[in-house]
JSON list of C-alpha atoms in Angstrom, two decimals:
[
{"chain": "P", "resi": 284, "resn": "ASN", "atom": "CA", "xyz": [0.02, 0.32, -0.06]},
{"chain": "P", "resi": 285, "resn": "ALA", "atom": "CA", "xyz": [1.45, 3.50, -0.90]},
{"chain": "P", "resi": 286, "resn": "GLY", "atom": "CA", "xyz": [-0.98, 4.77, 1.97]},
{"chain": "P", "resi": 287, "resn": "VAL", "atom": "CA", "xyz": [-1.89, 9.04, 1.58]},
{"chain": "P", "resi": 288, "resn": "THR", "atom": "CA", "xyz": [-0.09, 10.25, -0.98]},
{"chain": "P", "resi": 289, "resn": "GLN", "atom": "CA", "xyz": [-0.24, 13.97, -1.97]},
{"chain": "P", "resi": 290, "resn": "THR", "atom": "CA", "xyz": [0.63, 16.67, -4.98]},
{"chain": "P", "resi": 291, "resn": "PRO", "atom": "CA", "xyz": [2.59, 18.54, -5.72]},
{"chain": "P", "resi": 292, "resn": "LYS", "atom": "CA", "xyz": [5.43, 18.38, -3.06]},
{"chain": "P", "resi": 293, "resn": "PHE", "atom": "CA", "xyz": [6.31, 21.83, -3.51]},
{"chain": "P", "resi": 294, "resn": "GLN", "atom": "CA", "xyz": [4.30, 24.87, -5.03]},
{"chain": "P", "resi": 295, "resn": "VAL", "atom": "CA", "xyz": [4.77, 28.48, -5.64]},
{"chain": "P", "resi": 296, "resn": "LEU", "atom": "CA", "xyz": [1.50, 30.66, -6.72]},
{"chain": "P", "resi": 297, "resn": "LYS", "atom": "CA", "xyz": [0.61, 34.73, -7.23]},
{"chain": "P", "resi": 298, "resn": "THR", "atom": "CA", "xyz": [-1.87, 36.49, -5.38]},
{"chain": "P", "resi": 299, "resn": "GLY", "atom": "CA", "xyz": [-5.69, 35.86, -7.35]},
{"chain": "P", "resi": 300, "resn": "GLN", "atom": "CA", "xyz": [-4.21, 32.30, -8.94]},
{"chain": "P", "resi": 301, "resn": "SER", "atom": "CA", "xyz": [-6.40, 28.89, -8.50]},
{"chain": "P", "resi": 302, "resn": "MET", "atom": "CA", "xyz": [-4.98, 25.49, -8.14]},
{"chain": "P", "resi": 303, "resn": "THR", "atom": "CA", "xyz": [-5.75, 22.09, -6.76]},
{"chain": "P", "resi": 304, "resn": "LEU", "atom": "CA", "xyz": [-3.96, 19.92, -3.83]},
{"chain": "P", "resi": 305, "resn": "GLN", "atom": "CA", "xyz": [-4.39, 16.09, -4.55]},
{"chain": "P", "resi": 306, "resn": "CYS", "atom": "CA", "xyz": [-5.14, 13.88, -2.36]},
{"chain": "P", "resi": 307, "resn": "ALA", "atom": "CA", "xyz": [-5.11, 10.19, -2.48]},
{"chain": "P", "resi": 308, "resn": "GLN", "atom": "CA", "xyz": [-5.25, 6.74, -0.32]},
{"chain": "P", "resi": 309, "resn": "ASP", "atom": "CA", "xyz": [-5.26, 3.69, -1.18]},
{"chain": "P", "resi": 310, "resn": "MET", "atom": "CA", "xyz": [-6.22, 2.20, 2.26]},
{"chain": "P", "resi": 311, "resn": "ASN", "atom": "CA", "xyz": [-10.25, 2.27, 1.68]},
{"chain": "P", "resi": 312, "resn": "HIS", "atom": "CA", "xyz": [-10.57, 4.39, 4.44]},
{"chain": "P", "resi": 313, "resn": "GLU", "atom": "CA", "xyz": [-14.07, 6.20, 4.69]},
{"chain": "P", "resi": 314, "resn": "TYR", "atom": "CA", "xyz": [-12.68, 9.84, 6.81]},
{"chain": "P", "resi": 315, "resn": "MET", "atom": "CA", "xyz": [-10.52, 12.20, 5.42]},
{"chain": "P", "resi": 316, "resn": "SER", "atom": "CA", "xyz": [-9.22, 15.36, 5.62]},
{"chain": "P", "resi": 317, "resn": "TRP", "atom": "CA", "xyz": [-7.33, 18.45, 5.12]},
{"chain": "P", "resi": 318, "resn": "TYR", "atom": "CA", "xyz": [-5.34, 20.24, 7.57]},
{"chain": "P", "resi": 319, "resn": "ARG", "atom": "CA", "xyz": [-2.73, 23.72, 7.24]},
{"chain": "P", "resi": 320, "resn": "GLN", "atom": "CA", "xyz": [0.20, 24.06, 9.93]},
{"chain": "P", "resi": 321, "resn": "ASP", "atom": "CA", "xyz": [1.96, 27.35, 10.06]},
{"chain": "P", "resi": 322, "resn": "PRO", "atom": "CA", "xyz": [4.87, 27.87, 11.91]},
{"chain": "P", "resi": 323, "resn": "GLY", "atom": "CA", "xyz": [4.37, 27.52, 15.73]},
{"chain": "P", "resi": 324, "resn": "MET", "atom": "CA", "xyz": [0.95, 26.62, 15.61]},
{"chain": "P", "resi": 325, "resn": "GLY", "atom": "CA", "xyz": [-0.10, 23.16, 15.74]},
{"chain": "P", "resi": 326, "resn": "LEU", "atom": "CA", "xyz": [-2.56, 21.46, 12.30]},
{"chain": "P", "resi": 327, "resn": "ARG", "atom": "CA", "xyz": [-5.84, 23.39, 11.78]},
{"chain": "P", "resi": 328, "resn": "LEU", "atom": "CA", "xyz": [-8.55, 21.46, 10.11]},
{"chain": "P", "resi": 329, "resn": "ILE", "atom": "CA", "xyz": [-9.59, 22.95, 6.99]},
{"chain": "P", "resi": 330, "resn": "HIS", "atom": "CA", "xyz": [-12.19, 20.60, 5.93]},
{"chain": "P", "resi": 331, "resn": "TYR", "atom": "CA", "xyz": [-13.55, 16.71, 6.42]},
{"chain": "P", "resi": 332, "resn": "SER", "atom": "CA", "xyz": [-15.05, 14.08, 4.50]},
{"chain": "P", "resi": 333, "resn": "VAL", "atom": "CA", "xyz": [-16.81, 11.17, 6.69]},
{"chain": "P", "resi": 334, "resn": "GLY", "atom": "CA", "xyz": [-17.51, 9.23, 3.23]},
{"chain": "P", "resi": 335, "resn": "ALA", "atom": "CA", "xyz": [-17.72, 9.83, -0.37]},
{"chain": "P", "resi": 336, "resn": "GLY", "atom": "CA", "xyz": [-20.28, 12.40, -1.56]},
{"chain": "P", "resi": 337, "resn": "ILE", "atom": "CA", "xyz": [-20.16, 14.28, 1.95]},
{"chain": "P", "resi": 338, "resn": "THR", "atom": "CA", "xyz": [-17.57, 16.98, 3.02]},
{"chain": "P", "resi": 339, "resn": "ASP", "atom": "CA", "xyz": [-17.96, 19.61, 5.99]},
{"chain": "P", "resi": 340, "resn": "GLN", "atom": "CA", "xyz": [-16.29, 22.55, 6.89]},
{"chain": "P", "resi": 341, "resn": "GLY", "atom": "CA", "xyz": [-13.59, 22.58, 9.39]},
{"chain": "P", "resi": 342, "resn": "GLU", "atom": "CA", "xyz": [-12.26, 25.59, 11.55]},
{"chain": "P", "resi": 343, "resn": "VAL", "atom": "CA", "xyz": [-10.48, 27.24, 9.25]},
{"chain": "P", "resi": 344, "resn": "PRO", "atom": "CA", "xyz": [-12.65, 26.54, 5.72]},
{"chain": "P", "resi": 345, "resn": "ASN", "atom": "CA", "xyz": [-12.70, 29.75, 4.06]},
{"chain": "P", "resi": 346, "resn": "GLY", "atom": "CA", "xyz": [-10.94, 30.35, 0.65]},
{"chain": "P", "resi": 347, "resn": "TYR", "atom": "CA", "xyz": [-11.17, 26.67, 0.44]},
{"chain": "P", "resi": 348, "resn": "ASN", "atom": "CA", "xyz": [-13.32, 24.13, -1.49]},
{"chain": "P", "resi": 349, "resn": "VAL", "atom": "CA", "xyz": [-13.20, 19.96, -1.69]},
{"chain": "P", "resi": 350, "resn": "SER", "atom": "CA", "xyz": [-15.10, 17.53, -3.24]},
{"chain": "P", "resi": 351, "resn": "ARG", "atom": "CA", "xyz": [-15.12, 13.46, -2.15]},
{"chain": "P", "resi": 352, "resn": "SER", "atom": "CA", "xyz": [-16.17, 12.10, -5.62]},
{"chain": "P", "resi": 353, "resn": "THR", "atom": "CA", "xyz": [-14.65, 8.74, -4.79]},
{"chain": "P", "resi": 354, "resn": "THR", "atom": "CA", "xyz": [-13.58, 7.41, -1.54]},
{"chain": "P", "resi": 355, "resn": "GLU", "atom": "CA", "xyz": [-10.19, 7.23, -2.90]},
{"chain": "P", "resi": 356, "resn": "ASP", "atom": "CA", "xyz": [-9.77, 10.99, -3.31]},
{"chain": "P", "resi": 357, "resn": "PHE", "atom": "CA", "xyz": [-9.91, 14.40, -1.74]},
{"chain": "P", "resi": 358, "resn": "PRO", "atom": "CA", "xyz": [-8.64, 16.91, -3.46]},
{"chain": "P", "resi": 359, "resn": "LEU", "atom": "CA", "xyz": [-8.61, 20.33, -1.86]},
{"chain": "P", "resi": 360, "resn": "ARG", "atom": "CA", "xyz": [-9.03, 24.02, -3.94]},
{"chain": "P", "resi": 361, "resn": "LEU", "atom": "CA", "xyz": [-7.80, 26.92, -3.51]},
{"chain": "P", "resi": 362, "resn": "LEU", "atom": "CA", "xyz": [-10.36, 29.99, -4.90]},
{"chain": "P", "resi": 363, "resn": "SER", "atom": "CA", "xyz": [-7.90, 32.73, -5.06]},
{"chain": "P", "resi": 364, "resn": "ALA", "atom": "CA", "xyz": [-4.77, 32.31, -3.51]},
{"chain": "P", "resi": 365, "resn": "ALA", "atom": "CA", "xyz": [-3.80, 34.97, -0.81]},
{"chain": "P", "resi": 366, "resn": "PRO", "atom": "CA", "xyz": [-0.75, 35.51, 0.87]},
{"chain": "P", "resi": 367, "resn": "SER", "atom": "CA", "xyz": [-2.39, 34.65, 4.08]},
{"chain": "P", "resi": 368, "resn": "GLN", "atom": "CA", "xyz": [-2.69, 30.92, 2.71]},
{"chain": "P", "resi": 369, "resn": "THR", "atom": "CA", "xyz": [1.36, 30.48, 2.42]},
{"chain": "P", "resi": 370, "resn": "SER", "atom": "CA", "xyz": [1.35, 27.15, 5.03]},
{"chain": "P", "resi": 371, "resn": "VAL", "atom": "CA", "xyz": [1.91, 23.40, 4.85]},
{"chain": "P", "resi": 372, "resn": "TYR", "atom": "CA", "xyz": [-0.71, 21.65, 3.49]},
{"chain": "P", "resi": 373, "resn": "PHE", "atom": "CA", "xyz": [-0.95, 18.47, 4.72]},
{"chain": "P", "resi": 374, "resn": "CYS", "atom": "CA", "xyz": [-4.40, 15.33, 4.33]},
{"chain": "P", "resi": 375, "resn": "ALA", "atom": "CA", "xyz": [-4.92, 12.83, 5.74]},
{"chain": "P", "resi": 376, "resn": "SER", "atom": "CA", "xyz": [-7.32, 9.70, 6.44]},
{"chain": "P", "resi": 377, "resn": "SER", "atom": "CA", "xyz": [-8.53, 7.00, 8.78]},
{"chain": "P", "resi": 378, "resn": "ASP", "atom": "CA", "xyz": [-10.91, 4.04, 8.95]},
{"chain": "P", "resi": 379, "resn": "ARG", "atom": "CA", "xyz": [-14.14, 5.35, 9.37]},
{"chain": "P", "resi": 380, "resn": "ALA", "atom": "CA", "xyz": [-13.82, 8.20, 12.19]},
{"chain": "P", "resi": 381, "resn": "PRO", "atom": "CA", "xyz": [-11.52, 11.07, 13.27]},
{"chain": "P", "resi": 382, "resn": "GLU", "atom": "CA", "xyz": [-10.98, 8.69, 16.27]},
{"chain": "P", "resi": 383, "resn": "ASP", "atom": "CA", "xyz": [-9.87, 5.89, 14.46]},
{"chain": "P", "resi": 384, "resn": "THR", "atom": "CA", "xyz": [-5.97, 6.09, 13.51]},
{"chain": "P", "resi": 385, "resn": "GLN", "atom": "CA", "xyz": [-5.22, 9.02, 11.04]},
{"chain": "P", "resi": 386, "resn": "TYR", "atom": "CA", "xyz": [-2.81, 8.40, 8.65]},
{"chain": "P", "resi": 387, "resn": "PHE", "atom": "CA", "xyz": [-0.66, 11.64, 7.46]},
{"chain": "P", "resi": 388, "resn": "GLY", "atom": "CA", "xyz": [0.35, 12.18, 3.63]},
{"chain": "P", "resi": 389, "resn": "PRO", "atom": "CA", "xyz": [3.76, 13.66, 3.25]},
{"chain": "P", "resi": 390, "resn": "GLY", "atom": "CA", "xyz": [2.51, 17.07, 2.93]},
{"chain": "P", "resi": 391, "resn": "THR", "atom": "CA", "xyz": [2.25, 19.84, 0.34]},
{"chain": "P", "resi": 392, "resn": "ARG", "atom": "CA", "xyz": [4.44, 23.02, 1.13]},
{"chain": "P", "resi": 393, "resn": "LEU", "atom": "CA", "xyz": [2.55, 26.16, -0.64]},
{"chain": "P", "resi": 394, "resn": "THR", "atom": "CA", "xyz": [3.91, 29.72, -1.04]},
{"chain": "P", "resi": 395, "resn": "VAL", "atom": "CA", "xyz": [1.94, 32.24, -2.61]},
{"chain": "P", "resi": 396, "resn": "LEU", "atom": "CA", "xyz": [3.71, 35.37, -3.27]},
{"chain": "W", "resi": 6, "resn": "GLY", "atom": "CA", "xyz": [-13.64, 28.44, 21.79]},
{"chain": "W", "resi": 7, "resn": "GLU", "atom": "CA", "xyz": [-13.03, 24.78, 22.28]},
{"chain": "W", "resi": 8, "resn": "ASN", "atom": "CA", "xyz": [-9.54, 24.57, 22.43]},
{"chain": "W", "resi": 9, "resn": "VAL", "atom": "CA", "xyz": [-6.53, 22.29, 23.19]},
{"chain": "W", "resi": 10, "resn": "GLU", "atom": "CA", "xyz": [-3.64, 24.46, 25.42]},
{"chain": "W", "resi": 11, "resn": "GLN", "atom": "CA", "xyz": [-0.21, 22.65, 25.32]},
{"chain": "W", "resi": 12, "resn": "HIS", "atom": "CA", "xyz": [2.73, 23.55, 27.33]},
{"chain": "W", "resi": 13, "resn": "PRO", "atom": "CA", "xyz": [5.89, 23.77, 27.25]},
{"chain": "W", "resi": 14, "resn": "SER", "atom": "CA", "xyz": [6.53, 24.95, 23.85]},
{"chain": "W", "resi": 15, "resn": "THR", "atom": "CA", "xyz": [9.84, 24.12, 24.16]},
{"chain": "W", "resi": 16, "resn": "LEU", "atom": "CA", "xyz": [12.01, 21.44, 25.76]},
{"chain": "W", "resi": 17, "resn": "SER", "atom": "CA", "xyz": [15.22, 20.55, 26.35]},
{"chain": "W", "resi": 18, "resn": "VAL", "atom": "CA", "xyz": [16.64, 17.57, 28.47]},
{"chain": "W", "resi": 19, "resn": "GLN", "atom": "CA", "xyz": [19.89, 15.43, 28.79]},
{"chain": "W", "resi": 20, "resn": "GLU", "atom": "CA", "xyz": [20.21, 11.79, 27.41]},
{"chain": "W", "resi": 21, "resn": "GLY", "atom": "CA", "xyz": [18.53, 9.67, 29.38]},
{"chain": "W", "resi": 22, "resn": "ASP", "atom": "CA", "xyz": [16.60, 11.96, 31.14]},
{"chain": "W", "resi": 23, "resn": "SER", "atom": "CA", "xyz": [12.59, 11.79, 31.45]},
{"chain": "W", "resi": 24, "resn": "ALA", "atom": "CA", "xyz": [10.44, 14.38, 29.43]},
{"chain": "W", "resi": 25, "resn": "VAL", "atom": "CA", "xyz": [7.25, 15.25, 30.09]},
{"chain": "W", "resi": 26, "resn": "ILE", "atom": "CA", "xyz": [4.27, 17.46, 28.50]},
{"chain": "W", "resi": 27, "resn": "LYS", "atom": "CA", "xyz": [0.82, 18.76, 29.09]},
{"chain": "W", "resi": 28, "resn": "CYS", "atom": "CA", "xyz": [-2.37, 19.47, 27.60]},
{"chain": "W", "resi": 29, "resn": "THR", "atom": "CA", "xyz": [-5.99, 20.44, 28.60]},
{"chain": "W", "resi": 30, "resn": "TYR", "atom": "CA", "xyz": [-8.73, 20.63, 27.13]},
{"chain": "W", "resi": 31, "resn": "SER", "atom": "CA", "xyz": [-11.84, 22.54, 26.84]},
{"chain": "W", "resi": 32, "resn": "ASP", "atom": "CA", "xyz": [-14.79, 20.00, 26.10]},
{"chain": "W", "resi": 33, "resn": "SER", "atom": "CA", "xyz": [-15.58, 17.68, 29.05]},
{"chain": "W", "resi": 34, "resn": "ALA", "atom": "CA", "xyz": [-17.74, 15.22, 26.75]},
{"chain": "W", "resi": 35, "resn": "SER", "atom": "CA", "xyz": [-14.34, 14.57, 24.56]},
{"chain": "W", "resi": 36, "resn": "ASN", "atom": "CA", "xyz": [-12.87, 10.88, 24.73]},
{"chain": "W", "resi": 37, "resn": "TYR", "atom": "CA", "xyz": [-10.40, 10.74, 22.36]},
{"chain": "W", "resi": 38, "resn": "PHE", "atom": "CA", "xyz": [-6.73, 11.78, 23.01]},
{"chain": "W", "resi": 39, "resn": "PRO", "atom": "CA", "xyz": [-4.09, 11.20, 20.35]},
{"chain": "W", "resi": 40, "resn": "TRP", "atom": "CA", "xyz": [-0.43, 12.30, 20.57]},
{"chain": "W", "resi": 41, "resn": "TYR", "atom": "CA", "xyz": [1.42, 12.58, 16.87]},
{"chain": "W", "resi": 42, "resn": "LYS", "atom": "CA", "xyz": [5.48, 13.34, 16.85]},
{"chain": "W", "resi": 43, "resn": "GLN", "atom": "CA", "xyz": [6.75, 15.25, 14.21]},
{"chain": "W", "resi": 44, "resn": "GLU", "atom": "CA", "xyz": [10.30, 14.96, 12.82]},
{"chain": "W", "resi": 45, "resn": "LEU", "atom": "CA", "xyz": [11.64, 17.95, 10.90]},
{"chain": "W", "resi": 46, "resn": "GLY", "atom": "CA", "xyz": [9.65, 18.04, 7.11]},
{"chain": "W", "resi": 47, "resn": "LYS", "atom": "CA", "xyz": [7.74, 15.18, 7.99]},
{"chain": "W", "resi": 48, "resn": "ARG", "atom": "CA", "xyz": [4.68, 14.19, 8.31]},
{"chain": "W", "resi": 49, "resn": "PRO", "atom": "CA", "xyz": [3.06, 13.65, 12.04]},
{"chain": "W", "resi": 50, "resn": "GLN", "atom": "CA", "xyz": [2.77, 10.29, 13.01]},
{"chain": "W", "resi": 51, "resn": "LEU", "atom": "CA", "xyz": [0.71, 8.81, 15.86]},
{"chain": "W", "resi": 52, "resn": "ILE", "atom": "CA", "xyz": [2.99, 7.56, 18.75]},
{"chain": "W", "resi": 53, "resn": "ILE", "atom": "CA", "xyz": [0.11, 6.81, 21.28]},
{"chain": "W", "resi": 54, "resn": "ASP", "atom": "CA", "xyz": [-3.68, 7.49, 22.17]},
{"chain": "W", "resi": 55, "resn": "ILE", "atom": "CA", "xyz": [-5.73, 7.06, 25.18]},
{"chain": "W", "resi": 56, "resn": "ARG", "atom": "CA", "xyz": [-9.27, 6.96, 25.20]},
{"chain": "W", "resi": 57, "resn": "SER", "atom": "CA", "xyz": [-11.54, 8.09, 28.15]},
{"chain": "W", "resi": 58, "resn": "ASN", "atom": "CA", "xyz": [-12.01, 5.03, 29.60]},
{"chain": "W", "resi": 59, "resn": "VAL", "atom": "CA", "xyz": [-8.68, 4.13, 30.77]},
{"chain": "W", "resi": 60, "resn": "GLY", "atom": "CA", "xyz": [-6.72, 6.96, 33.08]},
{"chain": "W", "resi": 61, "resn": "GLU", "atom": "CA", "xyz": [-2.73, 5.88, 31.83]},
{"chain": "W", "resi": 62, "resn": "LYS", "atom": "CA", "xyz": [-1.65, 3.80, 29.03]},
{"chain": "W", "resi": 63, "resn": "LYS", "atom": "CA", "xyz": [2.40, 2.74, 28.41]},
{"chain": "W", "resi": 64, "resn": "ASP", "atom": "CA", "xyz": [4.10, 1.70, 25.38]},
{"chain": "W", "resi": 65, "resn": "GLN", "atom": "CA", "xyz": [7.55, 1.14, 26.17]},
{"chain": "W", "resi": 66, "resn": "ARG", "atom": "CA", "xyz": [9.25, 4.30, 27.13]},
{"chain": "W", "resi": 67, "resn": "ILE", "atom": "CA", "xyz": [6.31, 6.47, 26.18]},
{"chain": "W", "resi": 68, "resn": "ALA", "atom": "CA", "xyz": [3.33, 6.59, 28.26]},
{"chain": "W", "resi": 69, "resn": "VAL", "atom": "CA", "xyz": [-0.09, 8.79, 28.26]},
{"chain": "W", "resi": 70, "resn": "THR", "atom": "CA", "xyz": [-1.84, 9.89, 31.65]},
{"chain": "W", "resi": 71, "resn": "LEU", "atom": "CA", "xyz": [-6.07, 11.33, 31.41]},
{"chain": "W", "resi": 72, "resn": "ASN", "atom": "CA", "xyz": [-7.71, 13.44, 34.00]},
{"chain": "W", "resi": 73, "resn": "LYS", "atom": "CA", "xyz": [-10.70, 13.89, 33.13]},
{"chain": "W", "resi": 74, "resn": "THR", "atom": "CA", "xyz": [-11.95, 15.59, 36.08]},
{"chain": "W", "resi": 75, "resn": "ALA", "atom": "CA", "xyz": [-8.91, 17.95, 35.36]},
{"chain": "W", "resi": 76, "resn": "LYS", "atom": "CA", "xyz": [-9.26, 17.96, 31.80]},
{"chain": "W", "resi": 77, "resn": "HIS", "atom": "CA", "xyz": [-5.77, 17.58, 31.39]},
{"chain": "W", "resi": 78, "resn": "PHE", "atom": "CA", "xyz": [-3.47, 14.87, 29.70]},
{"chain": "W", "resi": 79, "resn": "SER", "atom": "CA", "xyz": [-0.02, 14.15, 29.64]},
{"chain": "W", "resi": 80, "resn": "LEU", "atom": "CA", "xyz": [2.54, 12.44, 27.50]},
{"chain": "W", "resi": 81, "resn": "HIS", "atom": "CA", "xyz": [5.70, 11.05, 29.51]},
{"chain": "W", "resi": 82, "resn": "ILE", "atom": "CA", "xyz": [8.71, 9.96, 27.41]},
{"chain": "W", "resi": 83, "resn": "THR", "atom": "CA", "xyz": [11.48, 8.02, 30.01]},
{"chain": "W", "resi": 84, "resn": "GLU", "atom": "CA", "xyz": [15.12, 7.35, 28.92]},
{"chain": "W", "resi": 85, "resn": "THR", "atom": "CA", "xyz": [14.92, 9.83, 26.49]},
{"chain": "W", "resi": 86, "resn": "GLN", "atom": "CA", "xyz": [17.56, 9.10, 23.35]},
{"chain": "W", "resi": 87, "resn": "PRO", "atom": "CA", "xyz": [18.59, 11.65, 20.53]},
{"chain": "W", "resi": 88, "resn": "GLU", "atom": "CA", "xyz": [16.36, 9.75, 17.99]},
{"chain": "W", "resi": 89, "resn": "ASP", "atom": "CA", "xyz": [13.68, 11.55, 19.99]},
{"chain": "W", "resi": 90, "resn": "SER", "atom": "CA", "xyz": [14.07, 14.96, 19.31]},
{"chain": "W", "resi": 91, "resn": "ALA", "atom": "CA", "xyz": [11.34, 16.02, 17.33]},
{"chain": "W", "resi": 92, "resn": "VAL", "atom": "CA", "xyz": [7.98, 18.49, 17.90]},
{"chain": "W", "resi": 93, "resn": "TYR", "atom": "CA", "xyz": [5.68, 16.33, 19.83]},
{"chain": "W", "resi": 94, "resn": "PHE", "atom": "CA", "xyz": [1.35, 17.63, 19.13]},
{"chain": "W", "resi": 95, "resn": "CYS", "atom": "CA", "xyz": [-1.35, 16.90, 21.43]},
{"chain": "W", "resi": 96, "resn": "ALA", "atom": "CA", "xyz": [-4.72, 16.65, 20.31]},
{"chain": "W", "resi": 97, "resn": "ALA", "atom": "CA", "xyz": [-8.71, 16.53, 21.48]},
{"chain": "W", "resi": 98, "resn": "LEU", "atom": "CA", "xyz": [-11.70, 14.90, 19.61]},
{"chain": "W", "resi": 99, "resn": "LEU", "atom": "CA", "xyz": [-14.08, 17.94, 20.23]},
{"chain": "W", "resi": 100, "resn": "GLY", "atom": "CA", "xyz": [-17.00, 19.61, 18.65]},
{"chain": "W", "resi": 101, "resn": "ASP", "atom": "CA", "xyz": [-20.81, 18.84, 18.48]},
{"chain": "W", "resi": 102, "resn": "THR", "atom": "CA", "xyz": [-22.16, 15.51, 18.36]},
{"chain": "W", "resi": 103, "resn": "GLY", "atom": "CA", "xyz": [-22.09, 14.40, 14.53]},
{"chain": "W", "resi": 104, "resn": "ARG", "atom": "CA", "xyz": [-19.38, 17.21, 13.97]},
{"chain": "W", "resi": 105, "resn": "ARG", "atom": "CA", "xyz": [-16.76, 15.74, 16.13]},
{"chain": "W", "resi": 106, "resn": "ALA", "atom": "CA", "xyz": [-12.90, 16.36, 14.49]},
{"chain": "W", "resi": 107, "resn": "LEU", "atom": "CA", "xyz": [-9.00, 16.31, 15.77]},
{"chain": "W", "resi": 108, "resn": "THR", "atom": "CA", "xyz": [-8.10, 19.44, 17.88]},
{"chain": "W", "resi": 109, "resn": "PHE", "atom": "CA", "xyz": [-4.42, 19.95, 18.16]},
{"chain": "W", "resi": 110, "resn": "GLY", "atom": "CA", "xyz": [-2.52, 21.80, 20.52]},
{"chain": "W", "resi": 111, "resn": "SER", "atom": "CA", "xyz": [0.53, 24.09, 19.27]},
{"chain": "W", "resi": 112, "resn": "GLY", "atom": "CA", "xyz": [3.20, 21.73, 19.76]},
{"chain": "W", "resi": 113, "resn": "THR", "atom": "CA", "xyz": [6.53, 20.75, 22.11]},
{"chain": "W", "resi": 114, "resn": "ARG", "atom": "CA", "xyz": [9.64, 21.25, 20.22]},
{"chain": "W", "resi": 115, "resn": "LEU", "atom": "CA", "xyz": [11.52, 18.14, 22.57]},
{"chain": "W", "resi": 116, "resn": "GLN", "atom": "CA", "xyz": [15.47, 18.20, 22.08]},
{"chain": "W", "resi": 117, "resn": "VAL", "atom": "CA", "xyz": [17.53, 15.54, 23.45]},
{"chain": "W", "resi": 118, "resn": "GLN", "atom": "CA", "xyz": [21.35, 16.56, 24.17]},
{"chain": "W", "resi": 119, "resn": "PRO", "atom": "CA", "xyz": [23.43, 13.66, 23.86]}
]
């Protein structure tokens, strides 16, 4: 199993550009989530999904959209990038619920100029 | 709002000493408390977790204790080794029923001096 994979590893955007961060898992997990990690802070939840077709907002959803058309994939879209979205983004998955062991992807380091 | 507070933010110990990191949480209904280790440039990895029906859990040199009455939990690492150097995050399952999610502390940078 590859586990949780994320692409790209690094990305530089200009203010106002849009892009999609990809996340995929091959463990047949129902629960998937996106976090952002800023220096000196813990991970903050952006959006999460409890299964295909179901998504919900986390603590910091503004400026981000998600969809879950398949069990395997959970892309995160930045609609109009802002410098405040410069961060490291982690995708995670767990079997059915957030209290199941969460497995993190390797992260995407995003810089918005 | 609901949050998790973690202390200290940095911790330096000599190899072989013990390290203790403490977290407090705001929601008395929370029932799941994991700890993650994150090495520089790497992803967070679960090292131990505890659920509200137990007060302590051990795994070799690592232990976690939970005091539900006081709403705090702690990570204990004994006989520290240089490879324990990393950032450690606590988390708690917080939120309204049906919308619970992990809320993370701000992290503790542990440095083990050889």
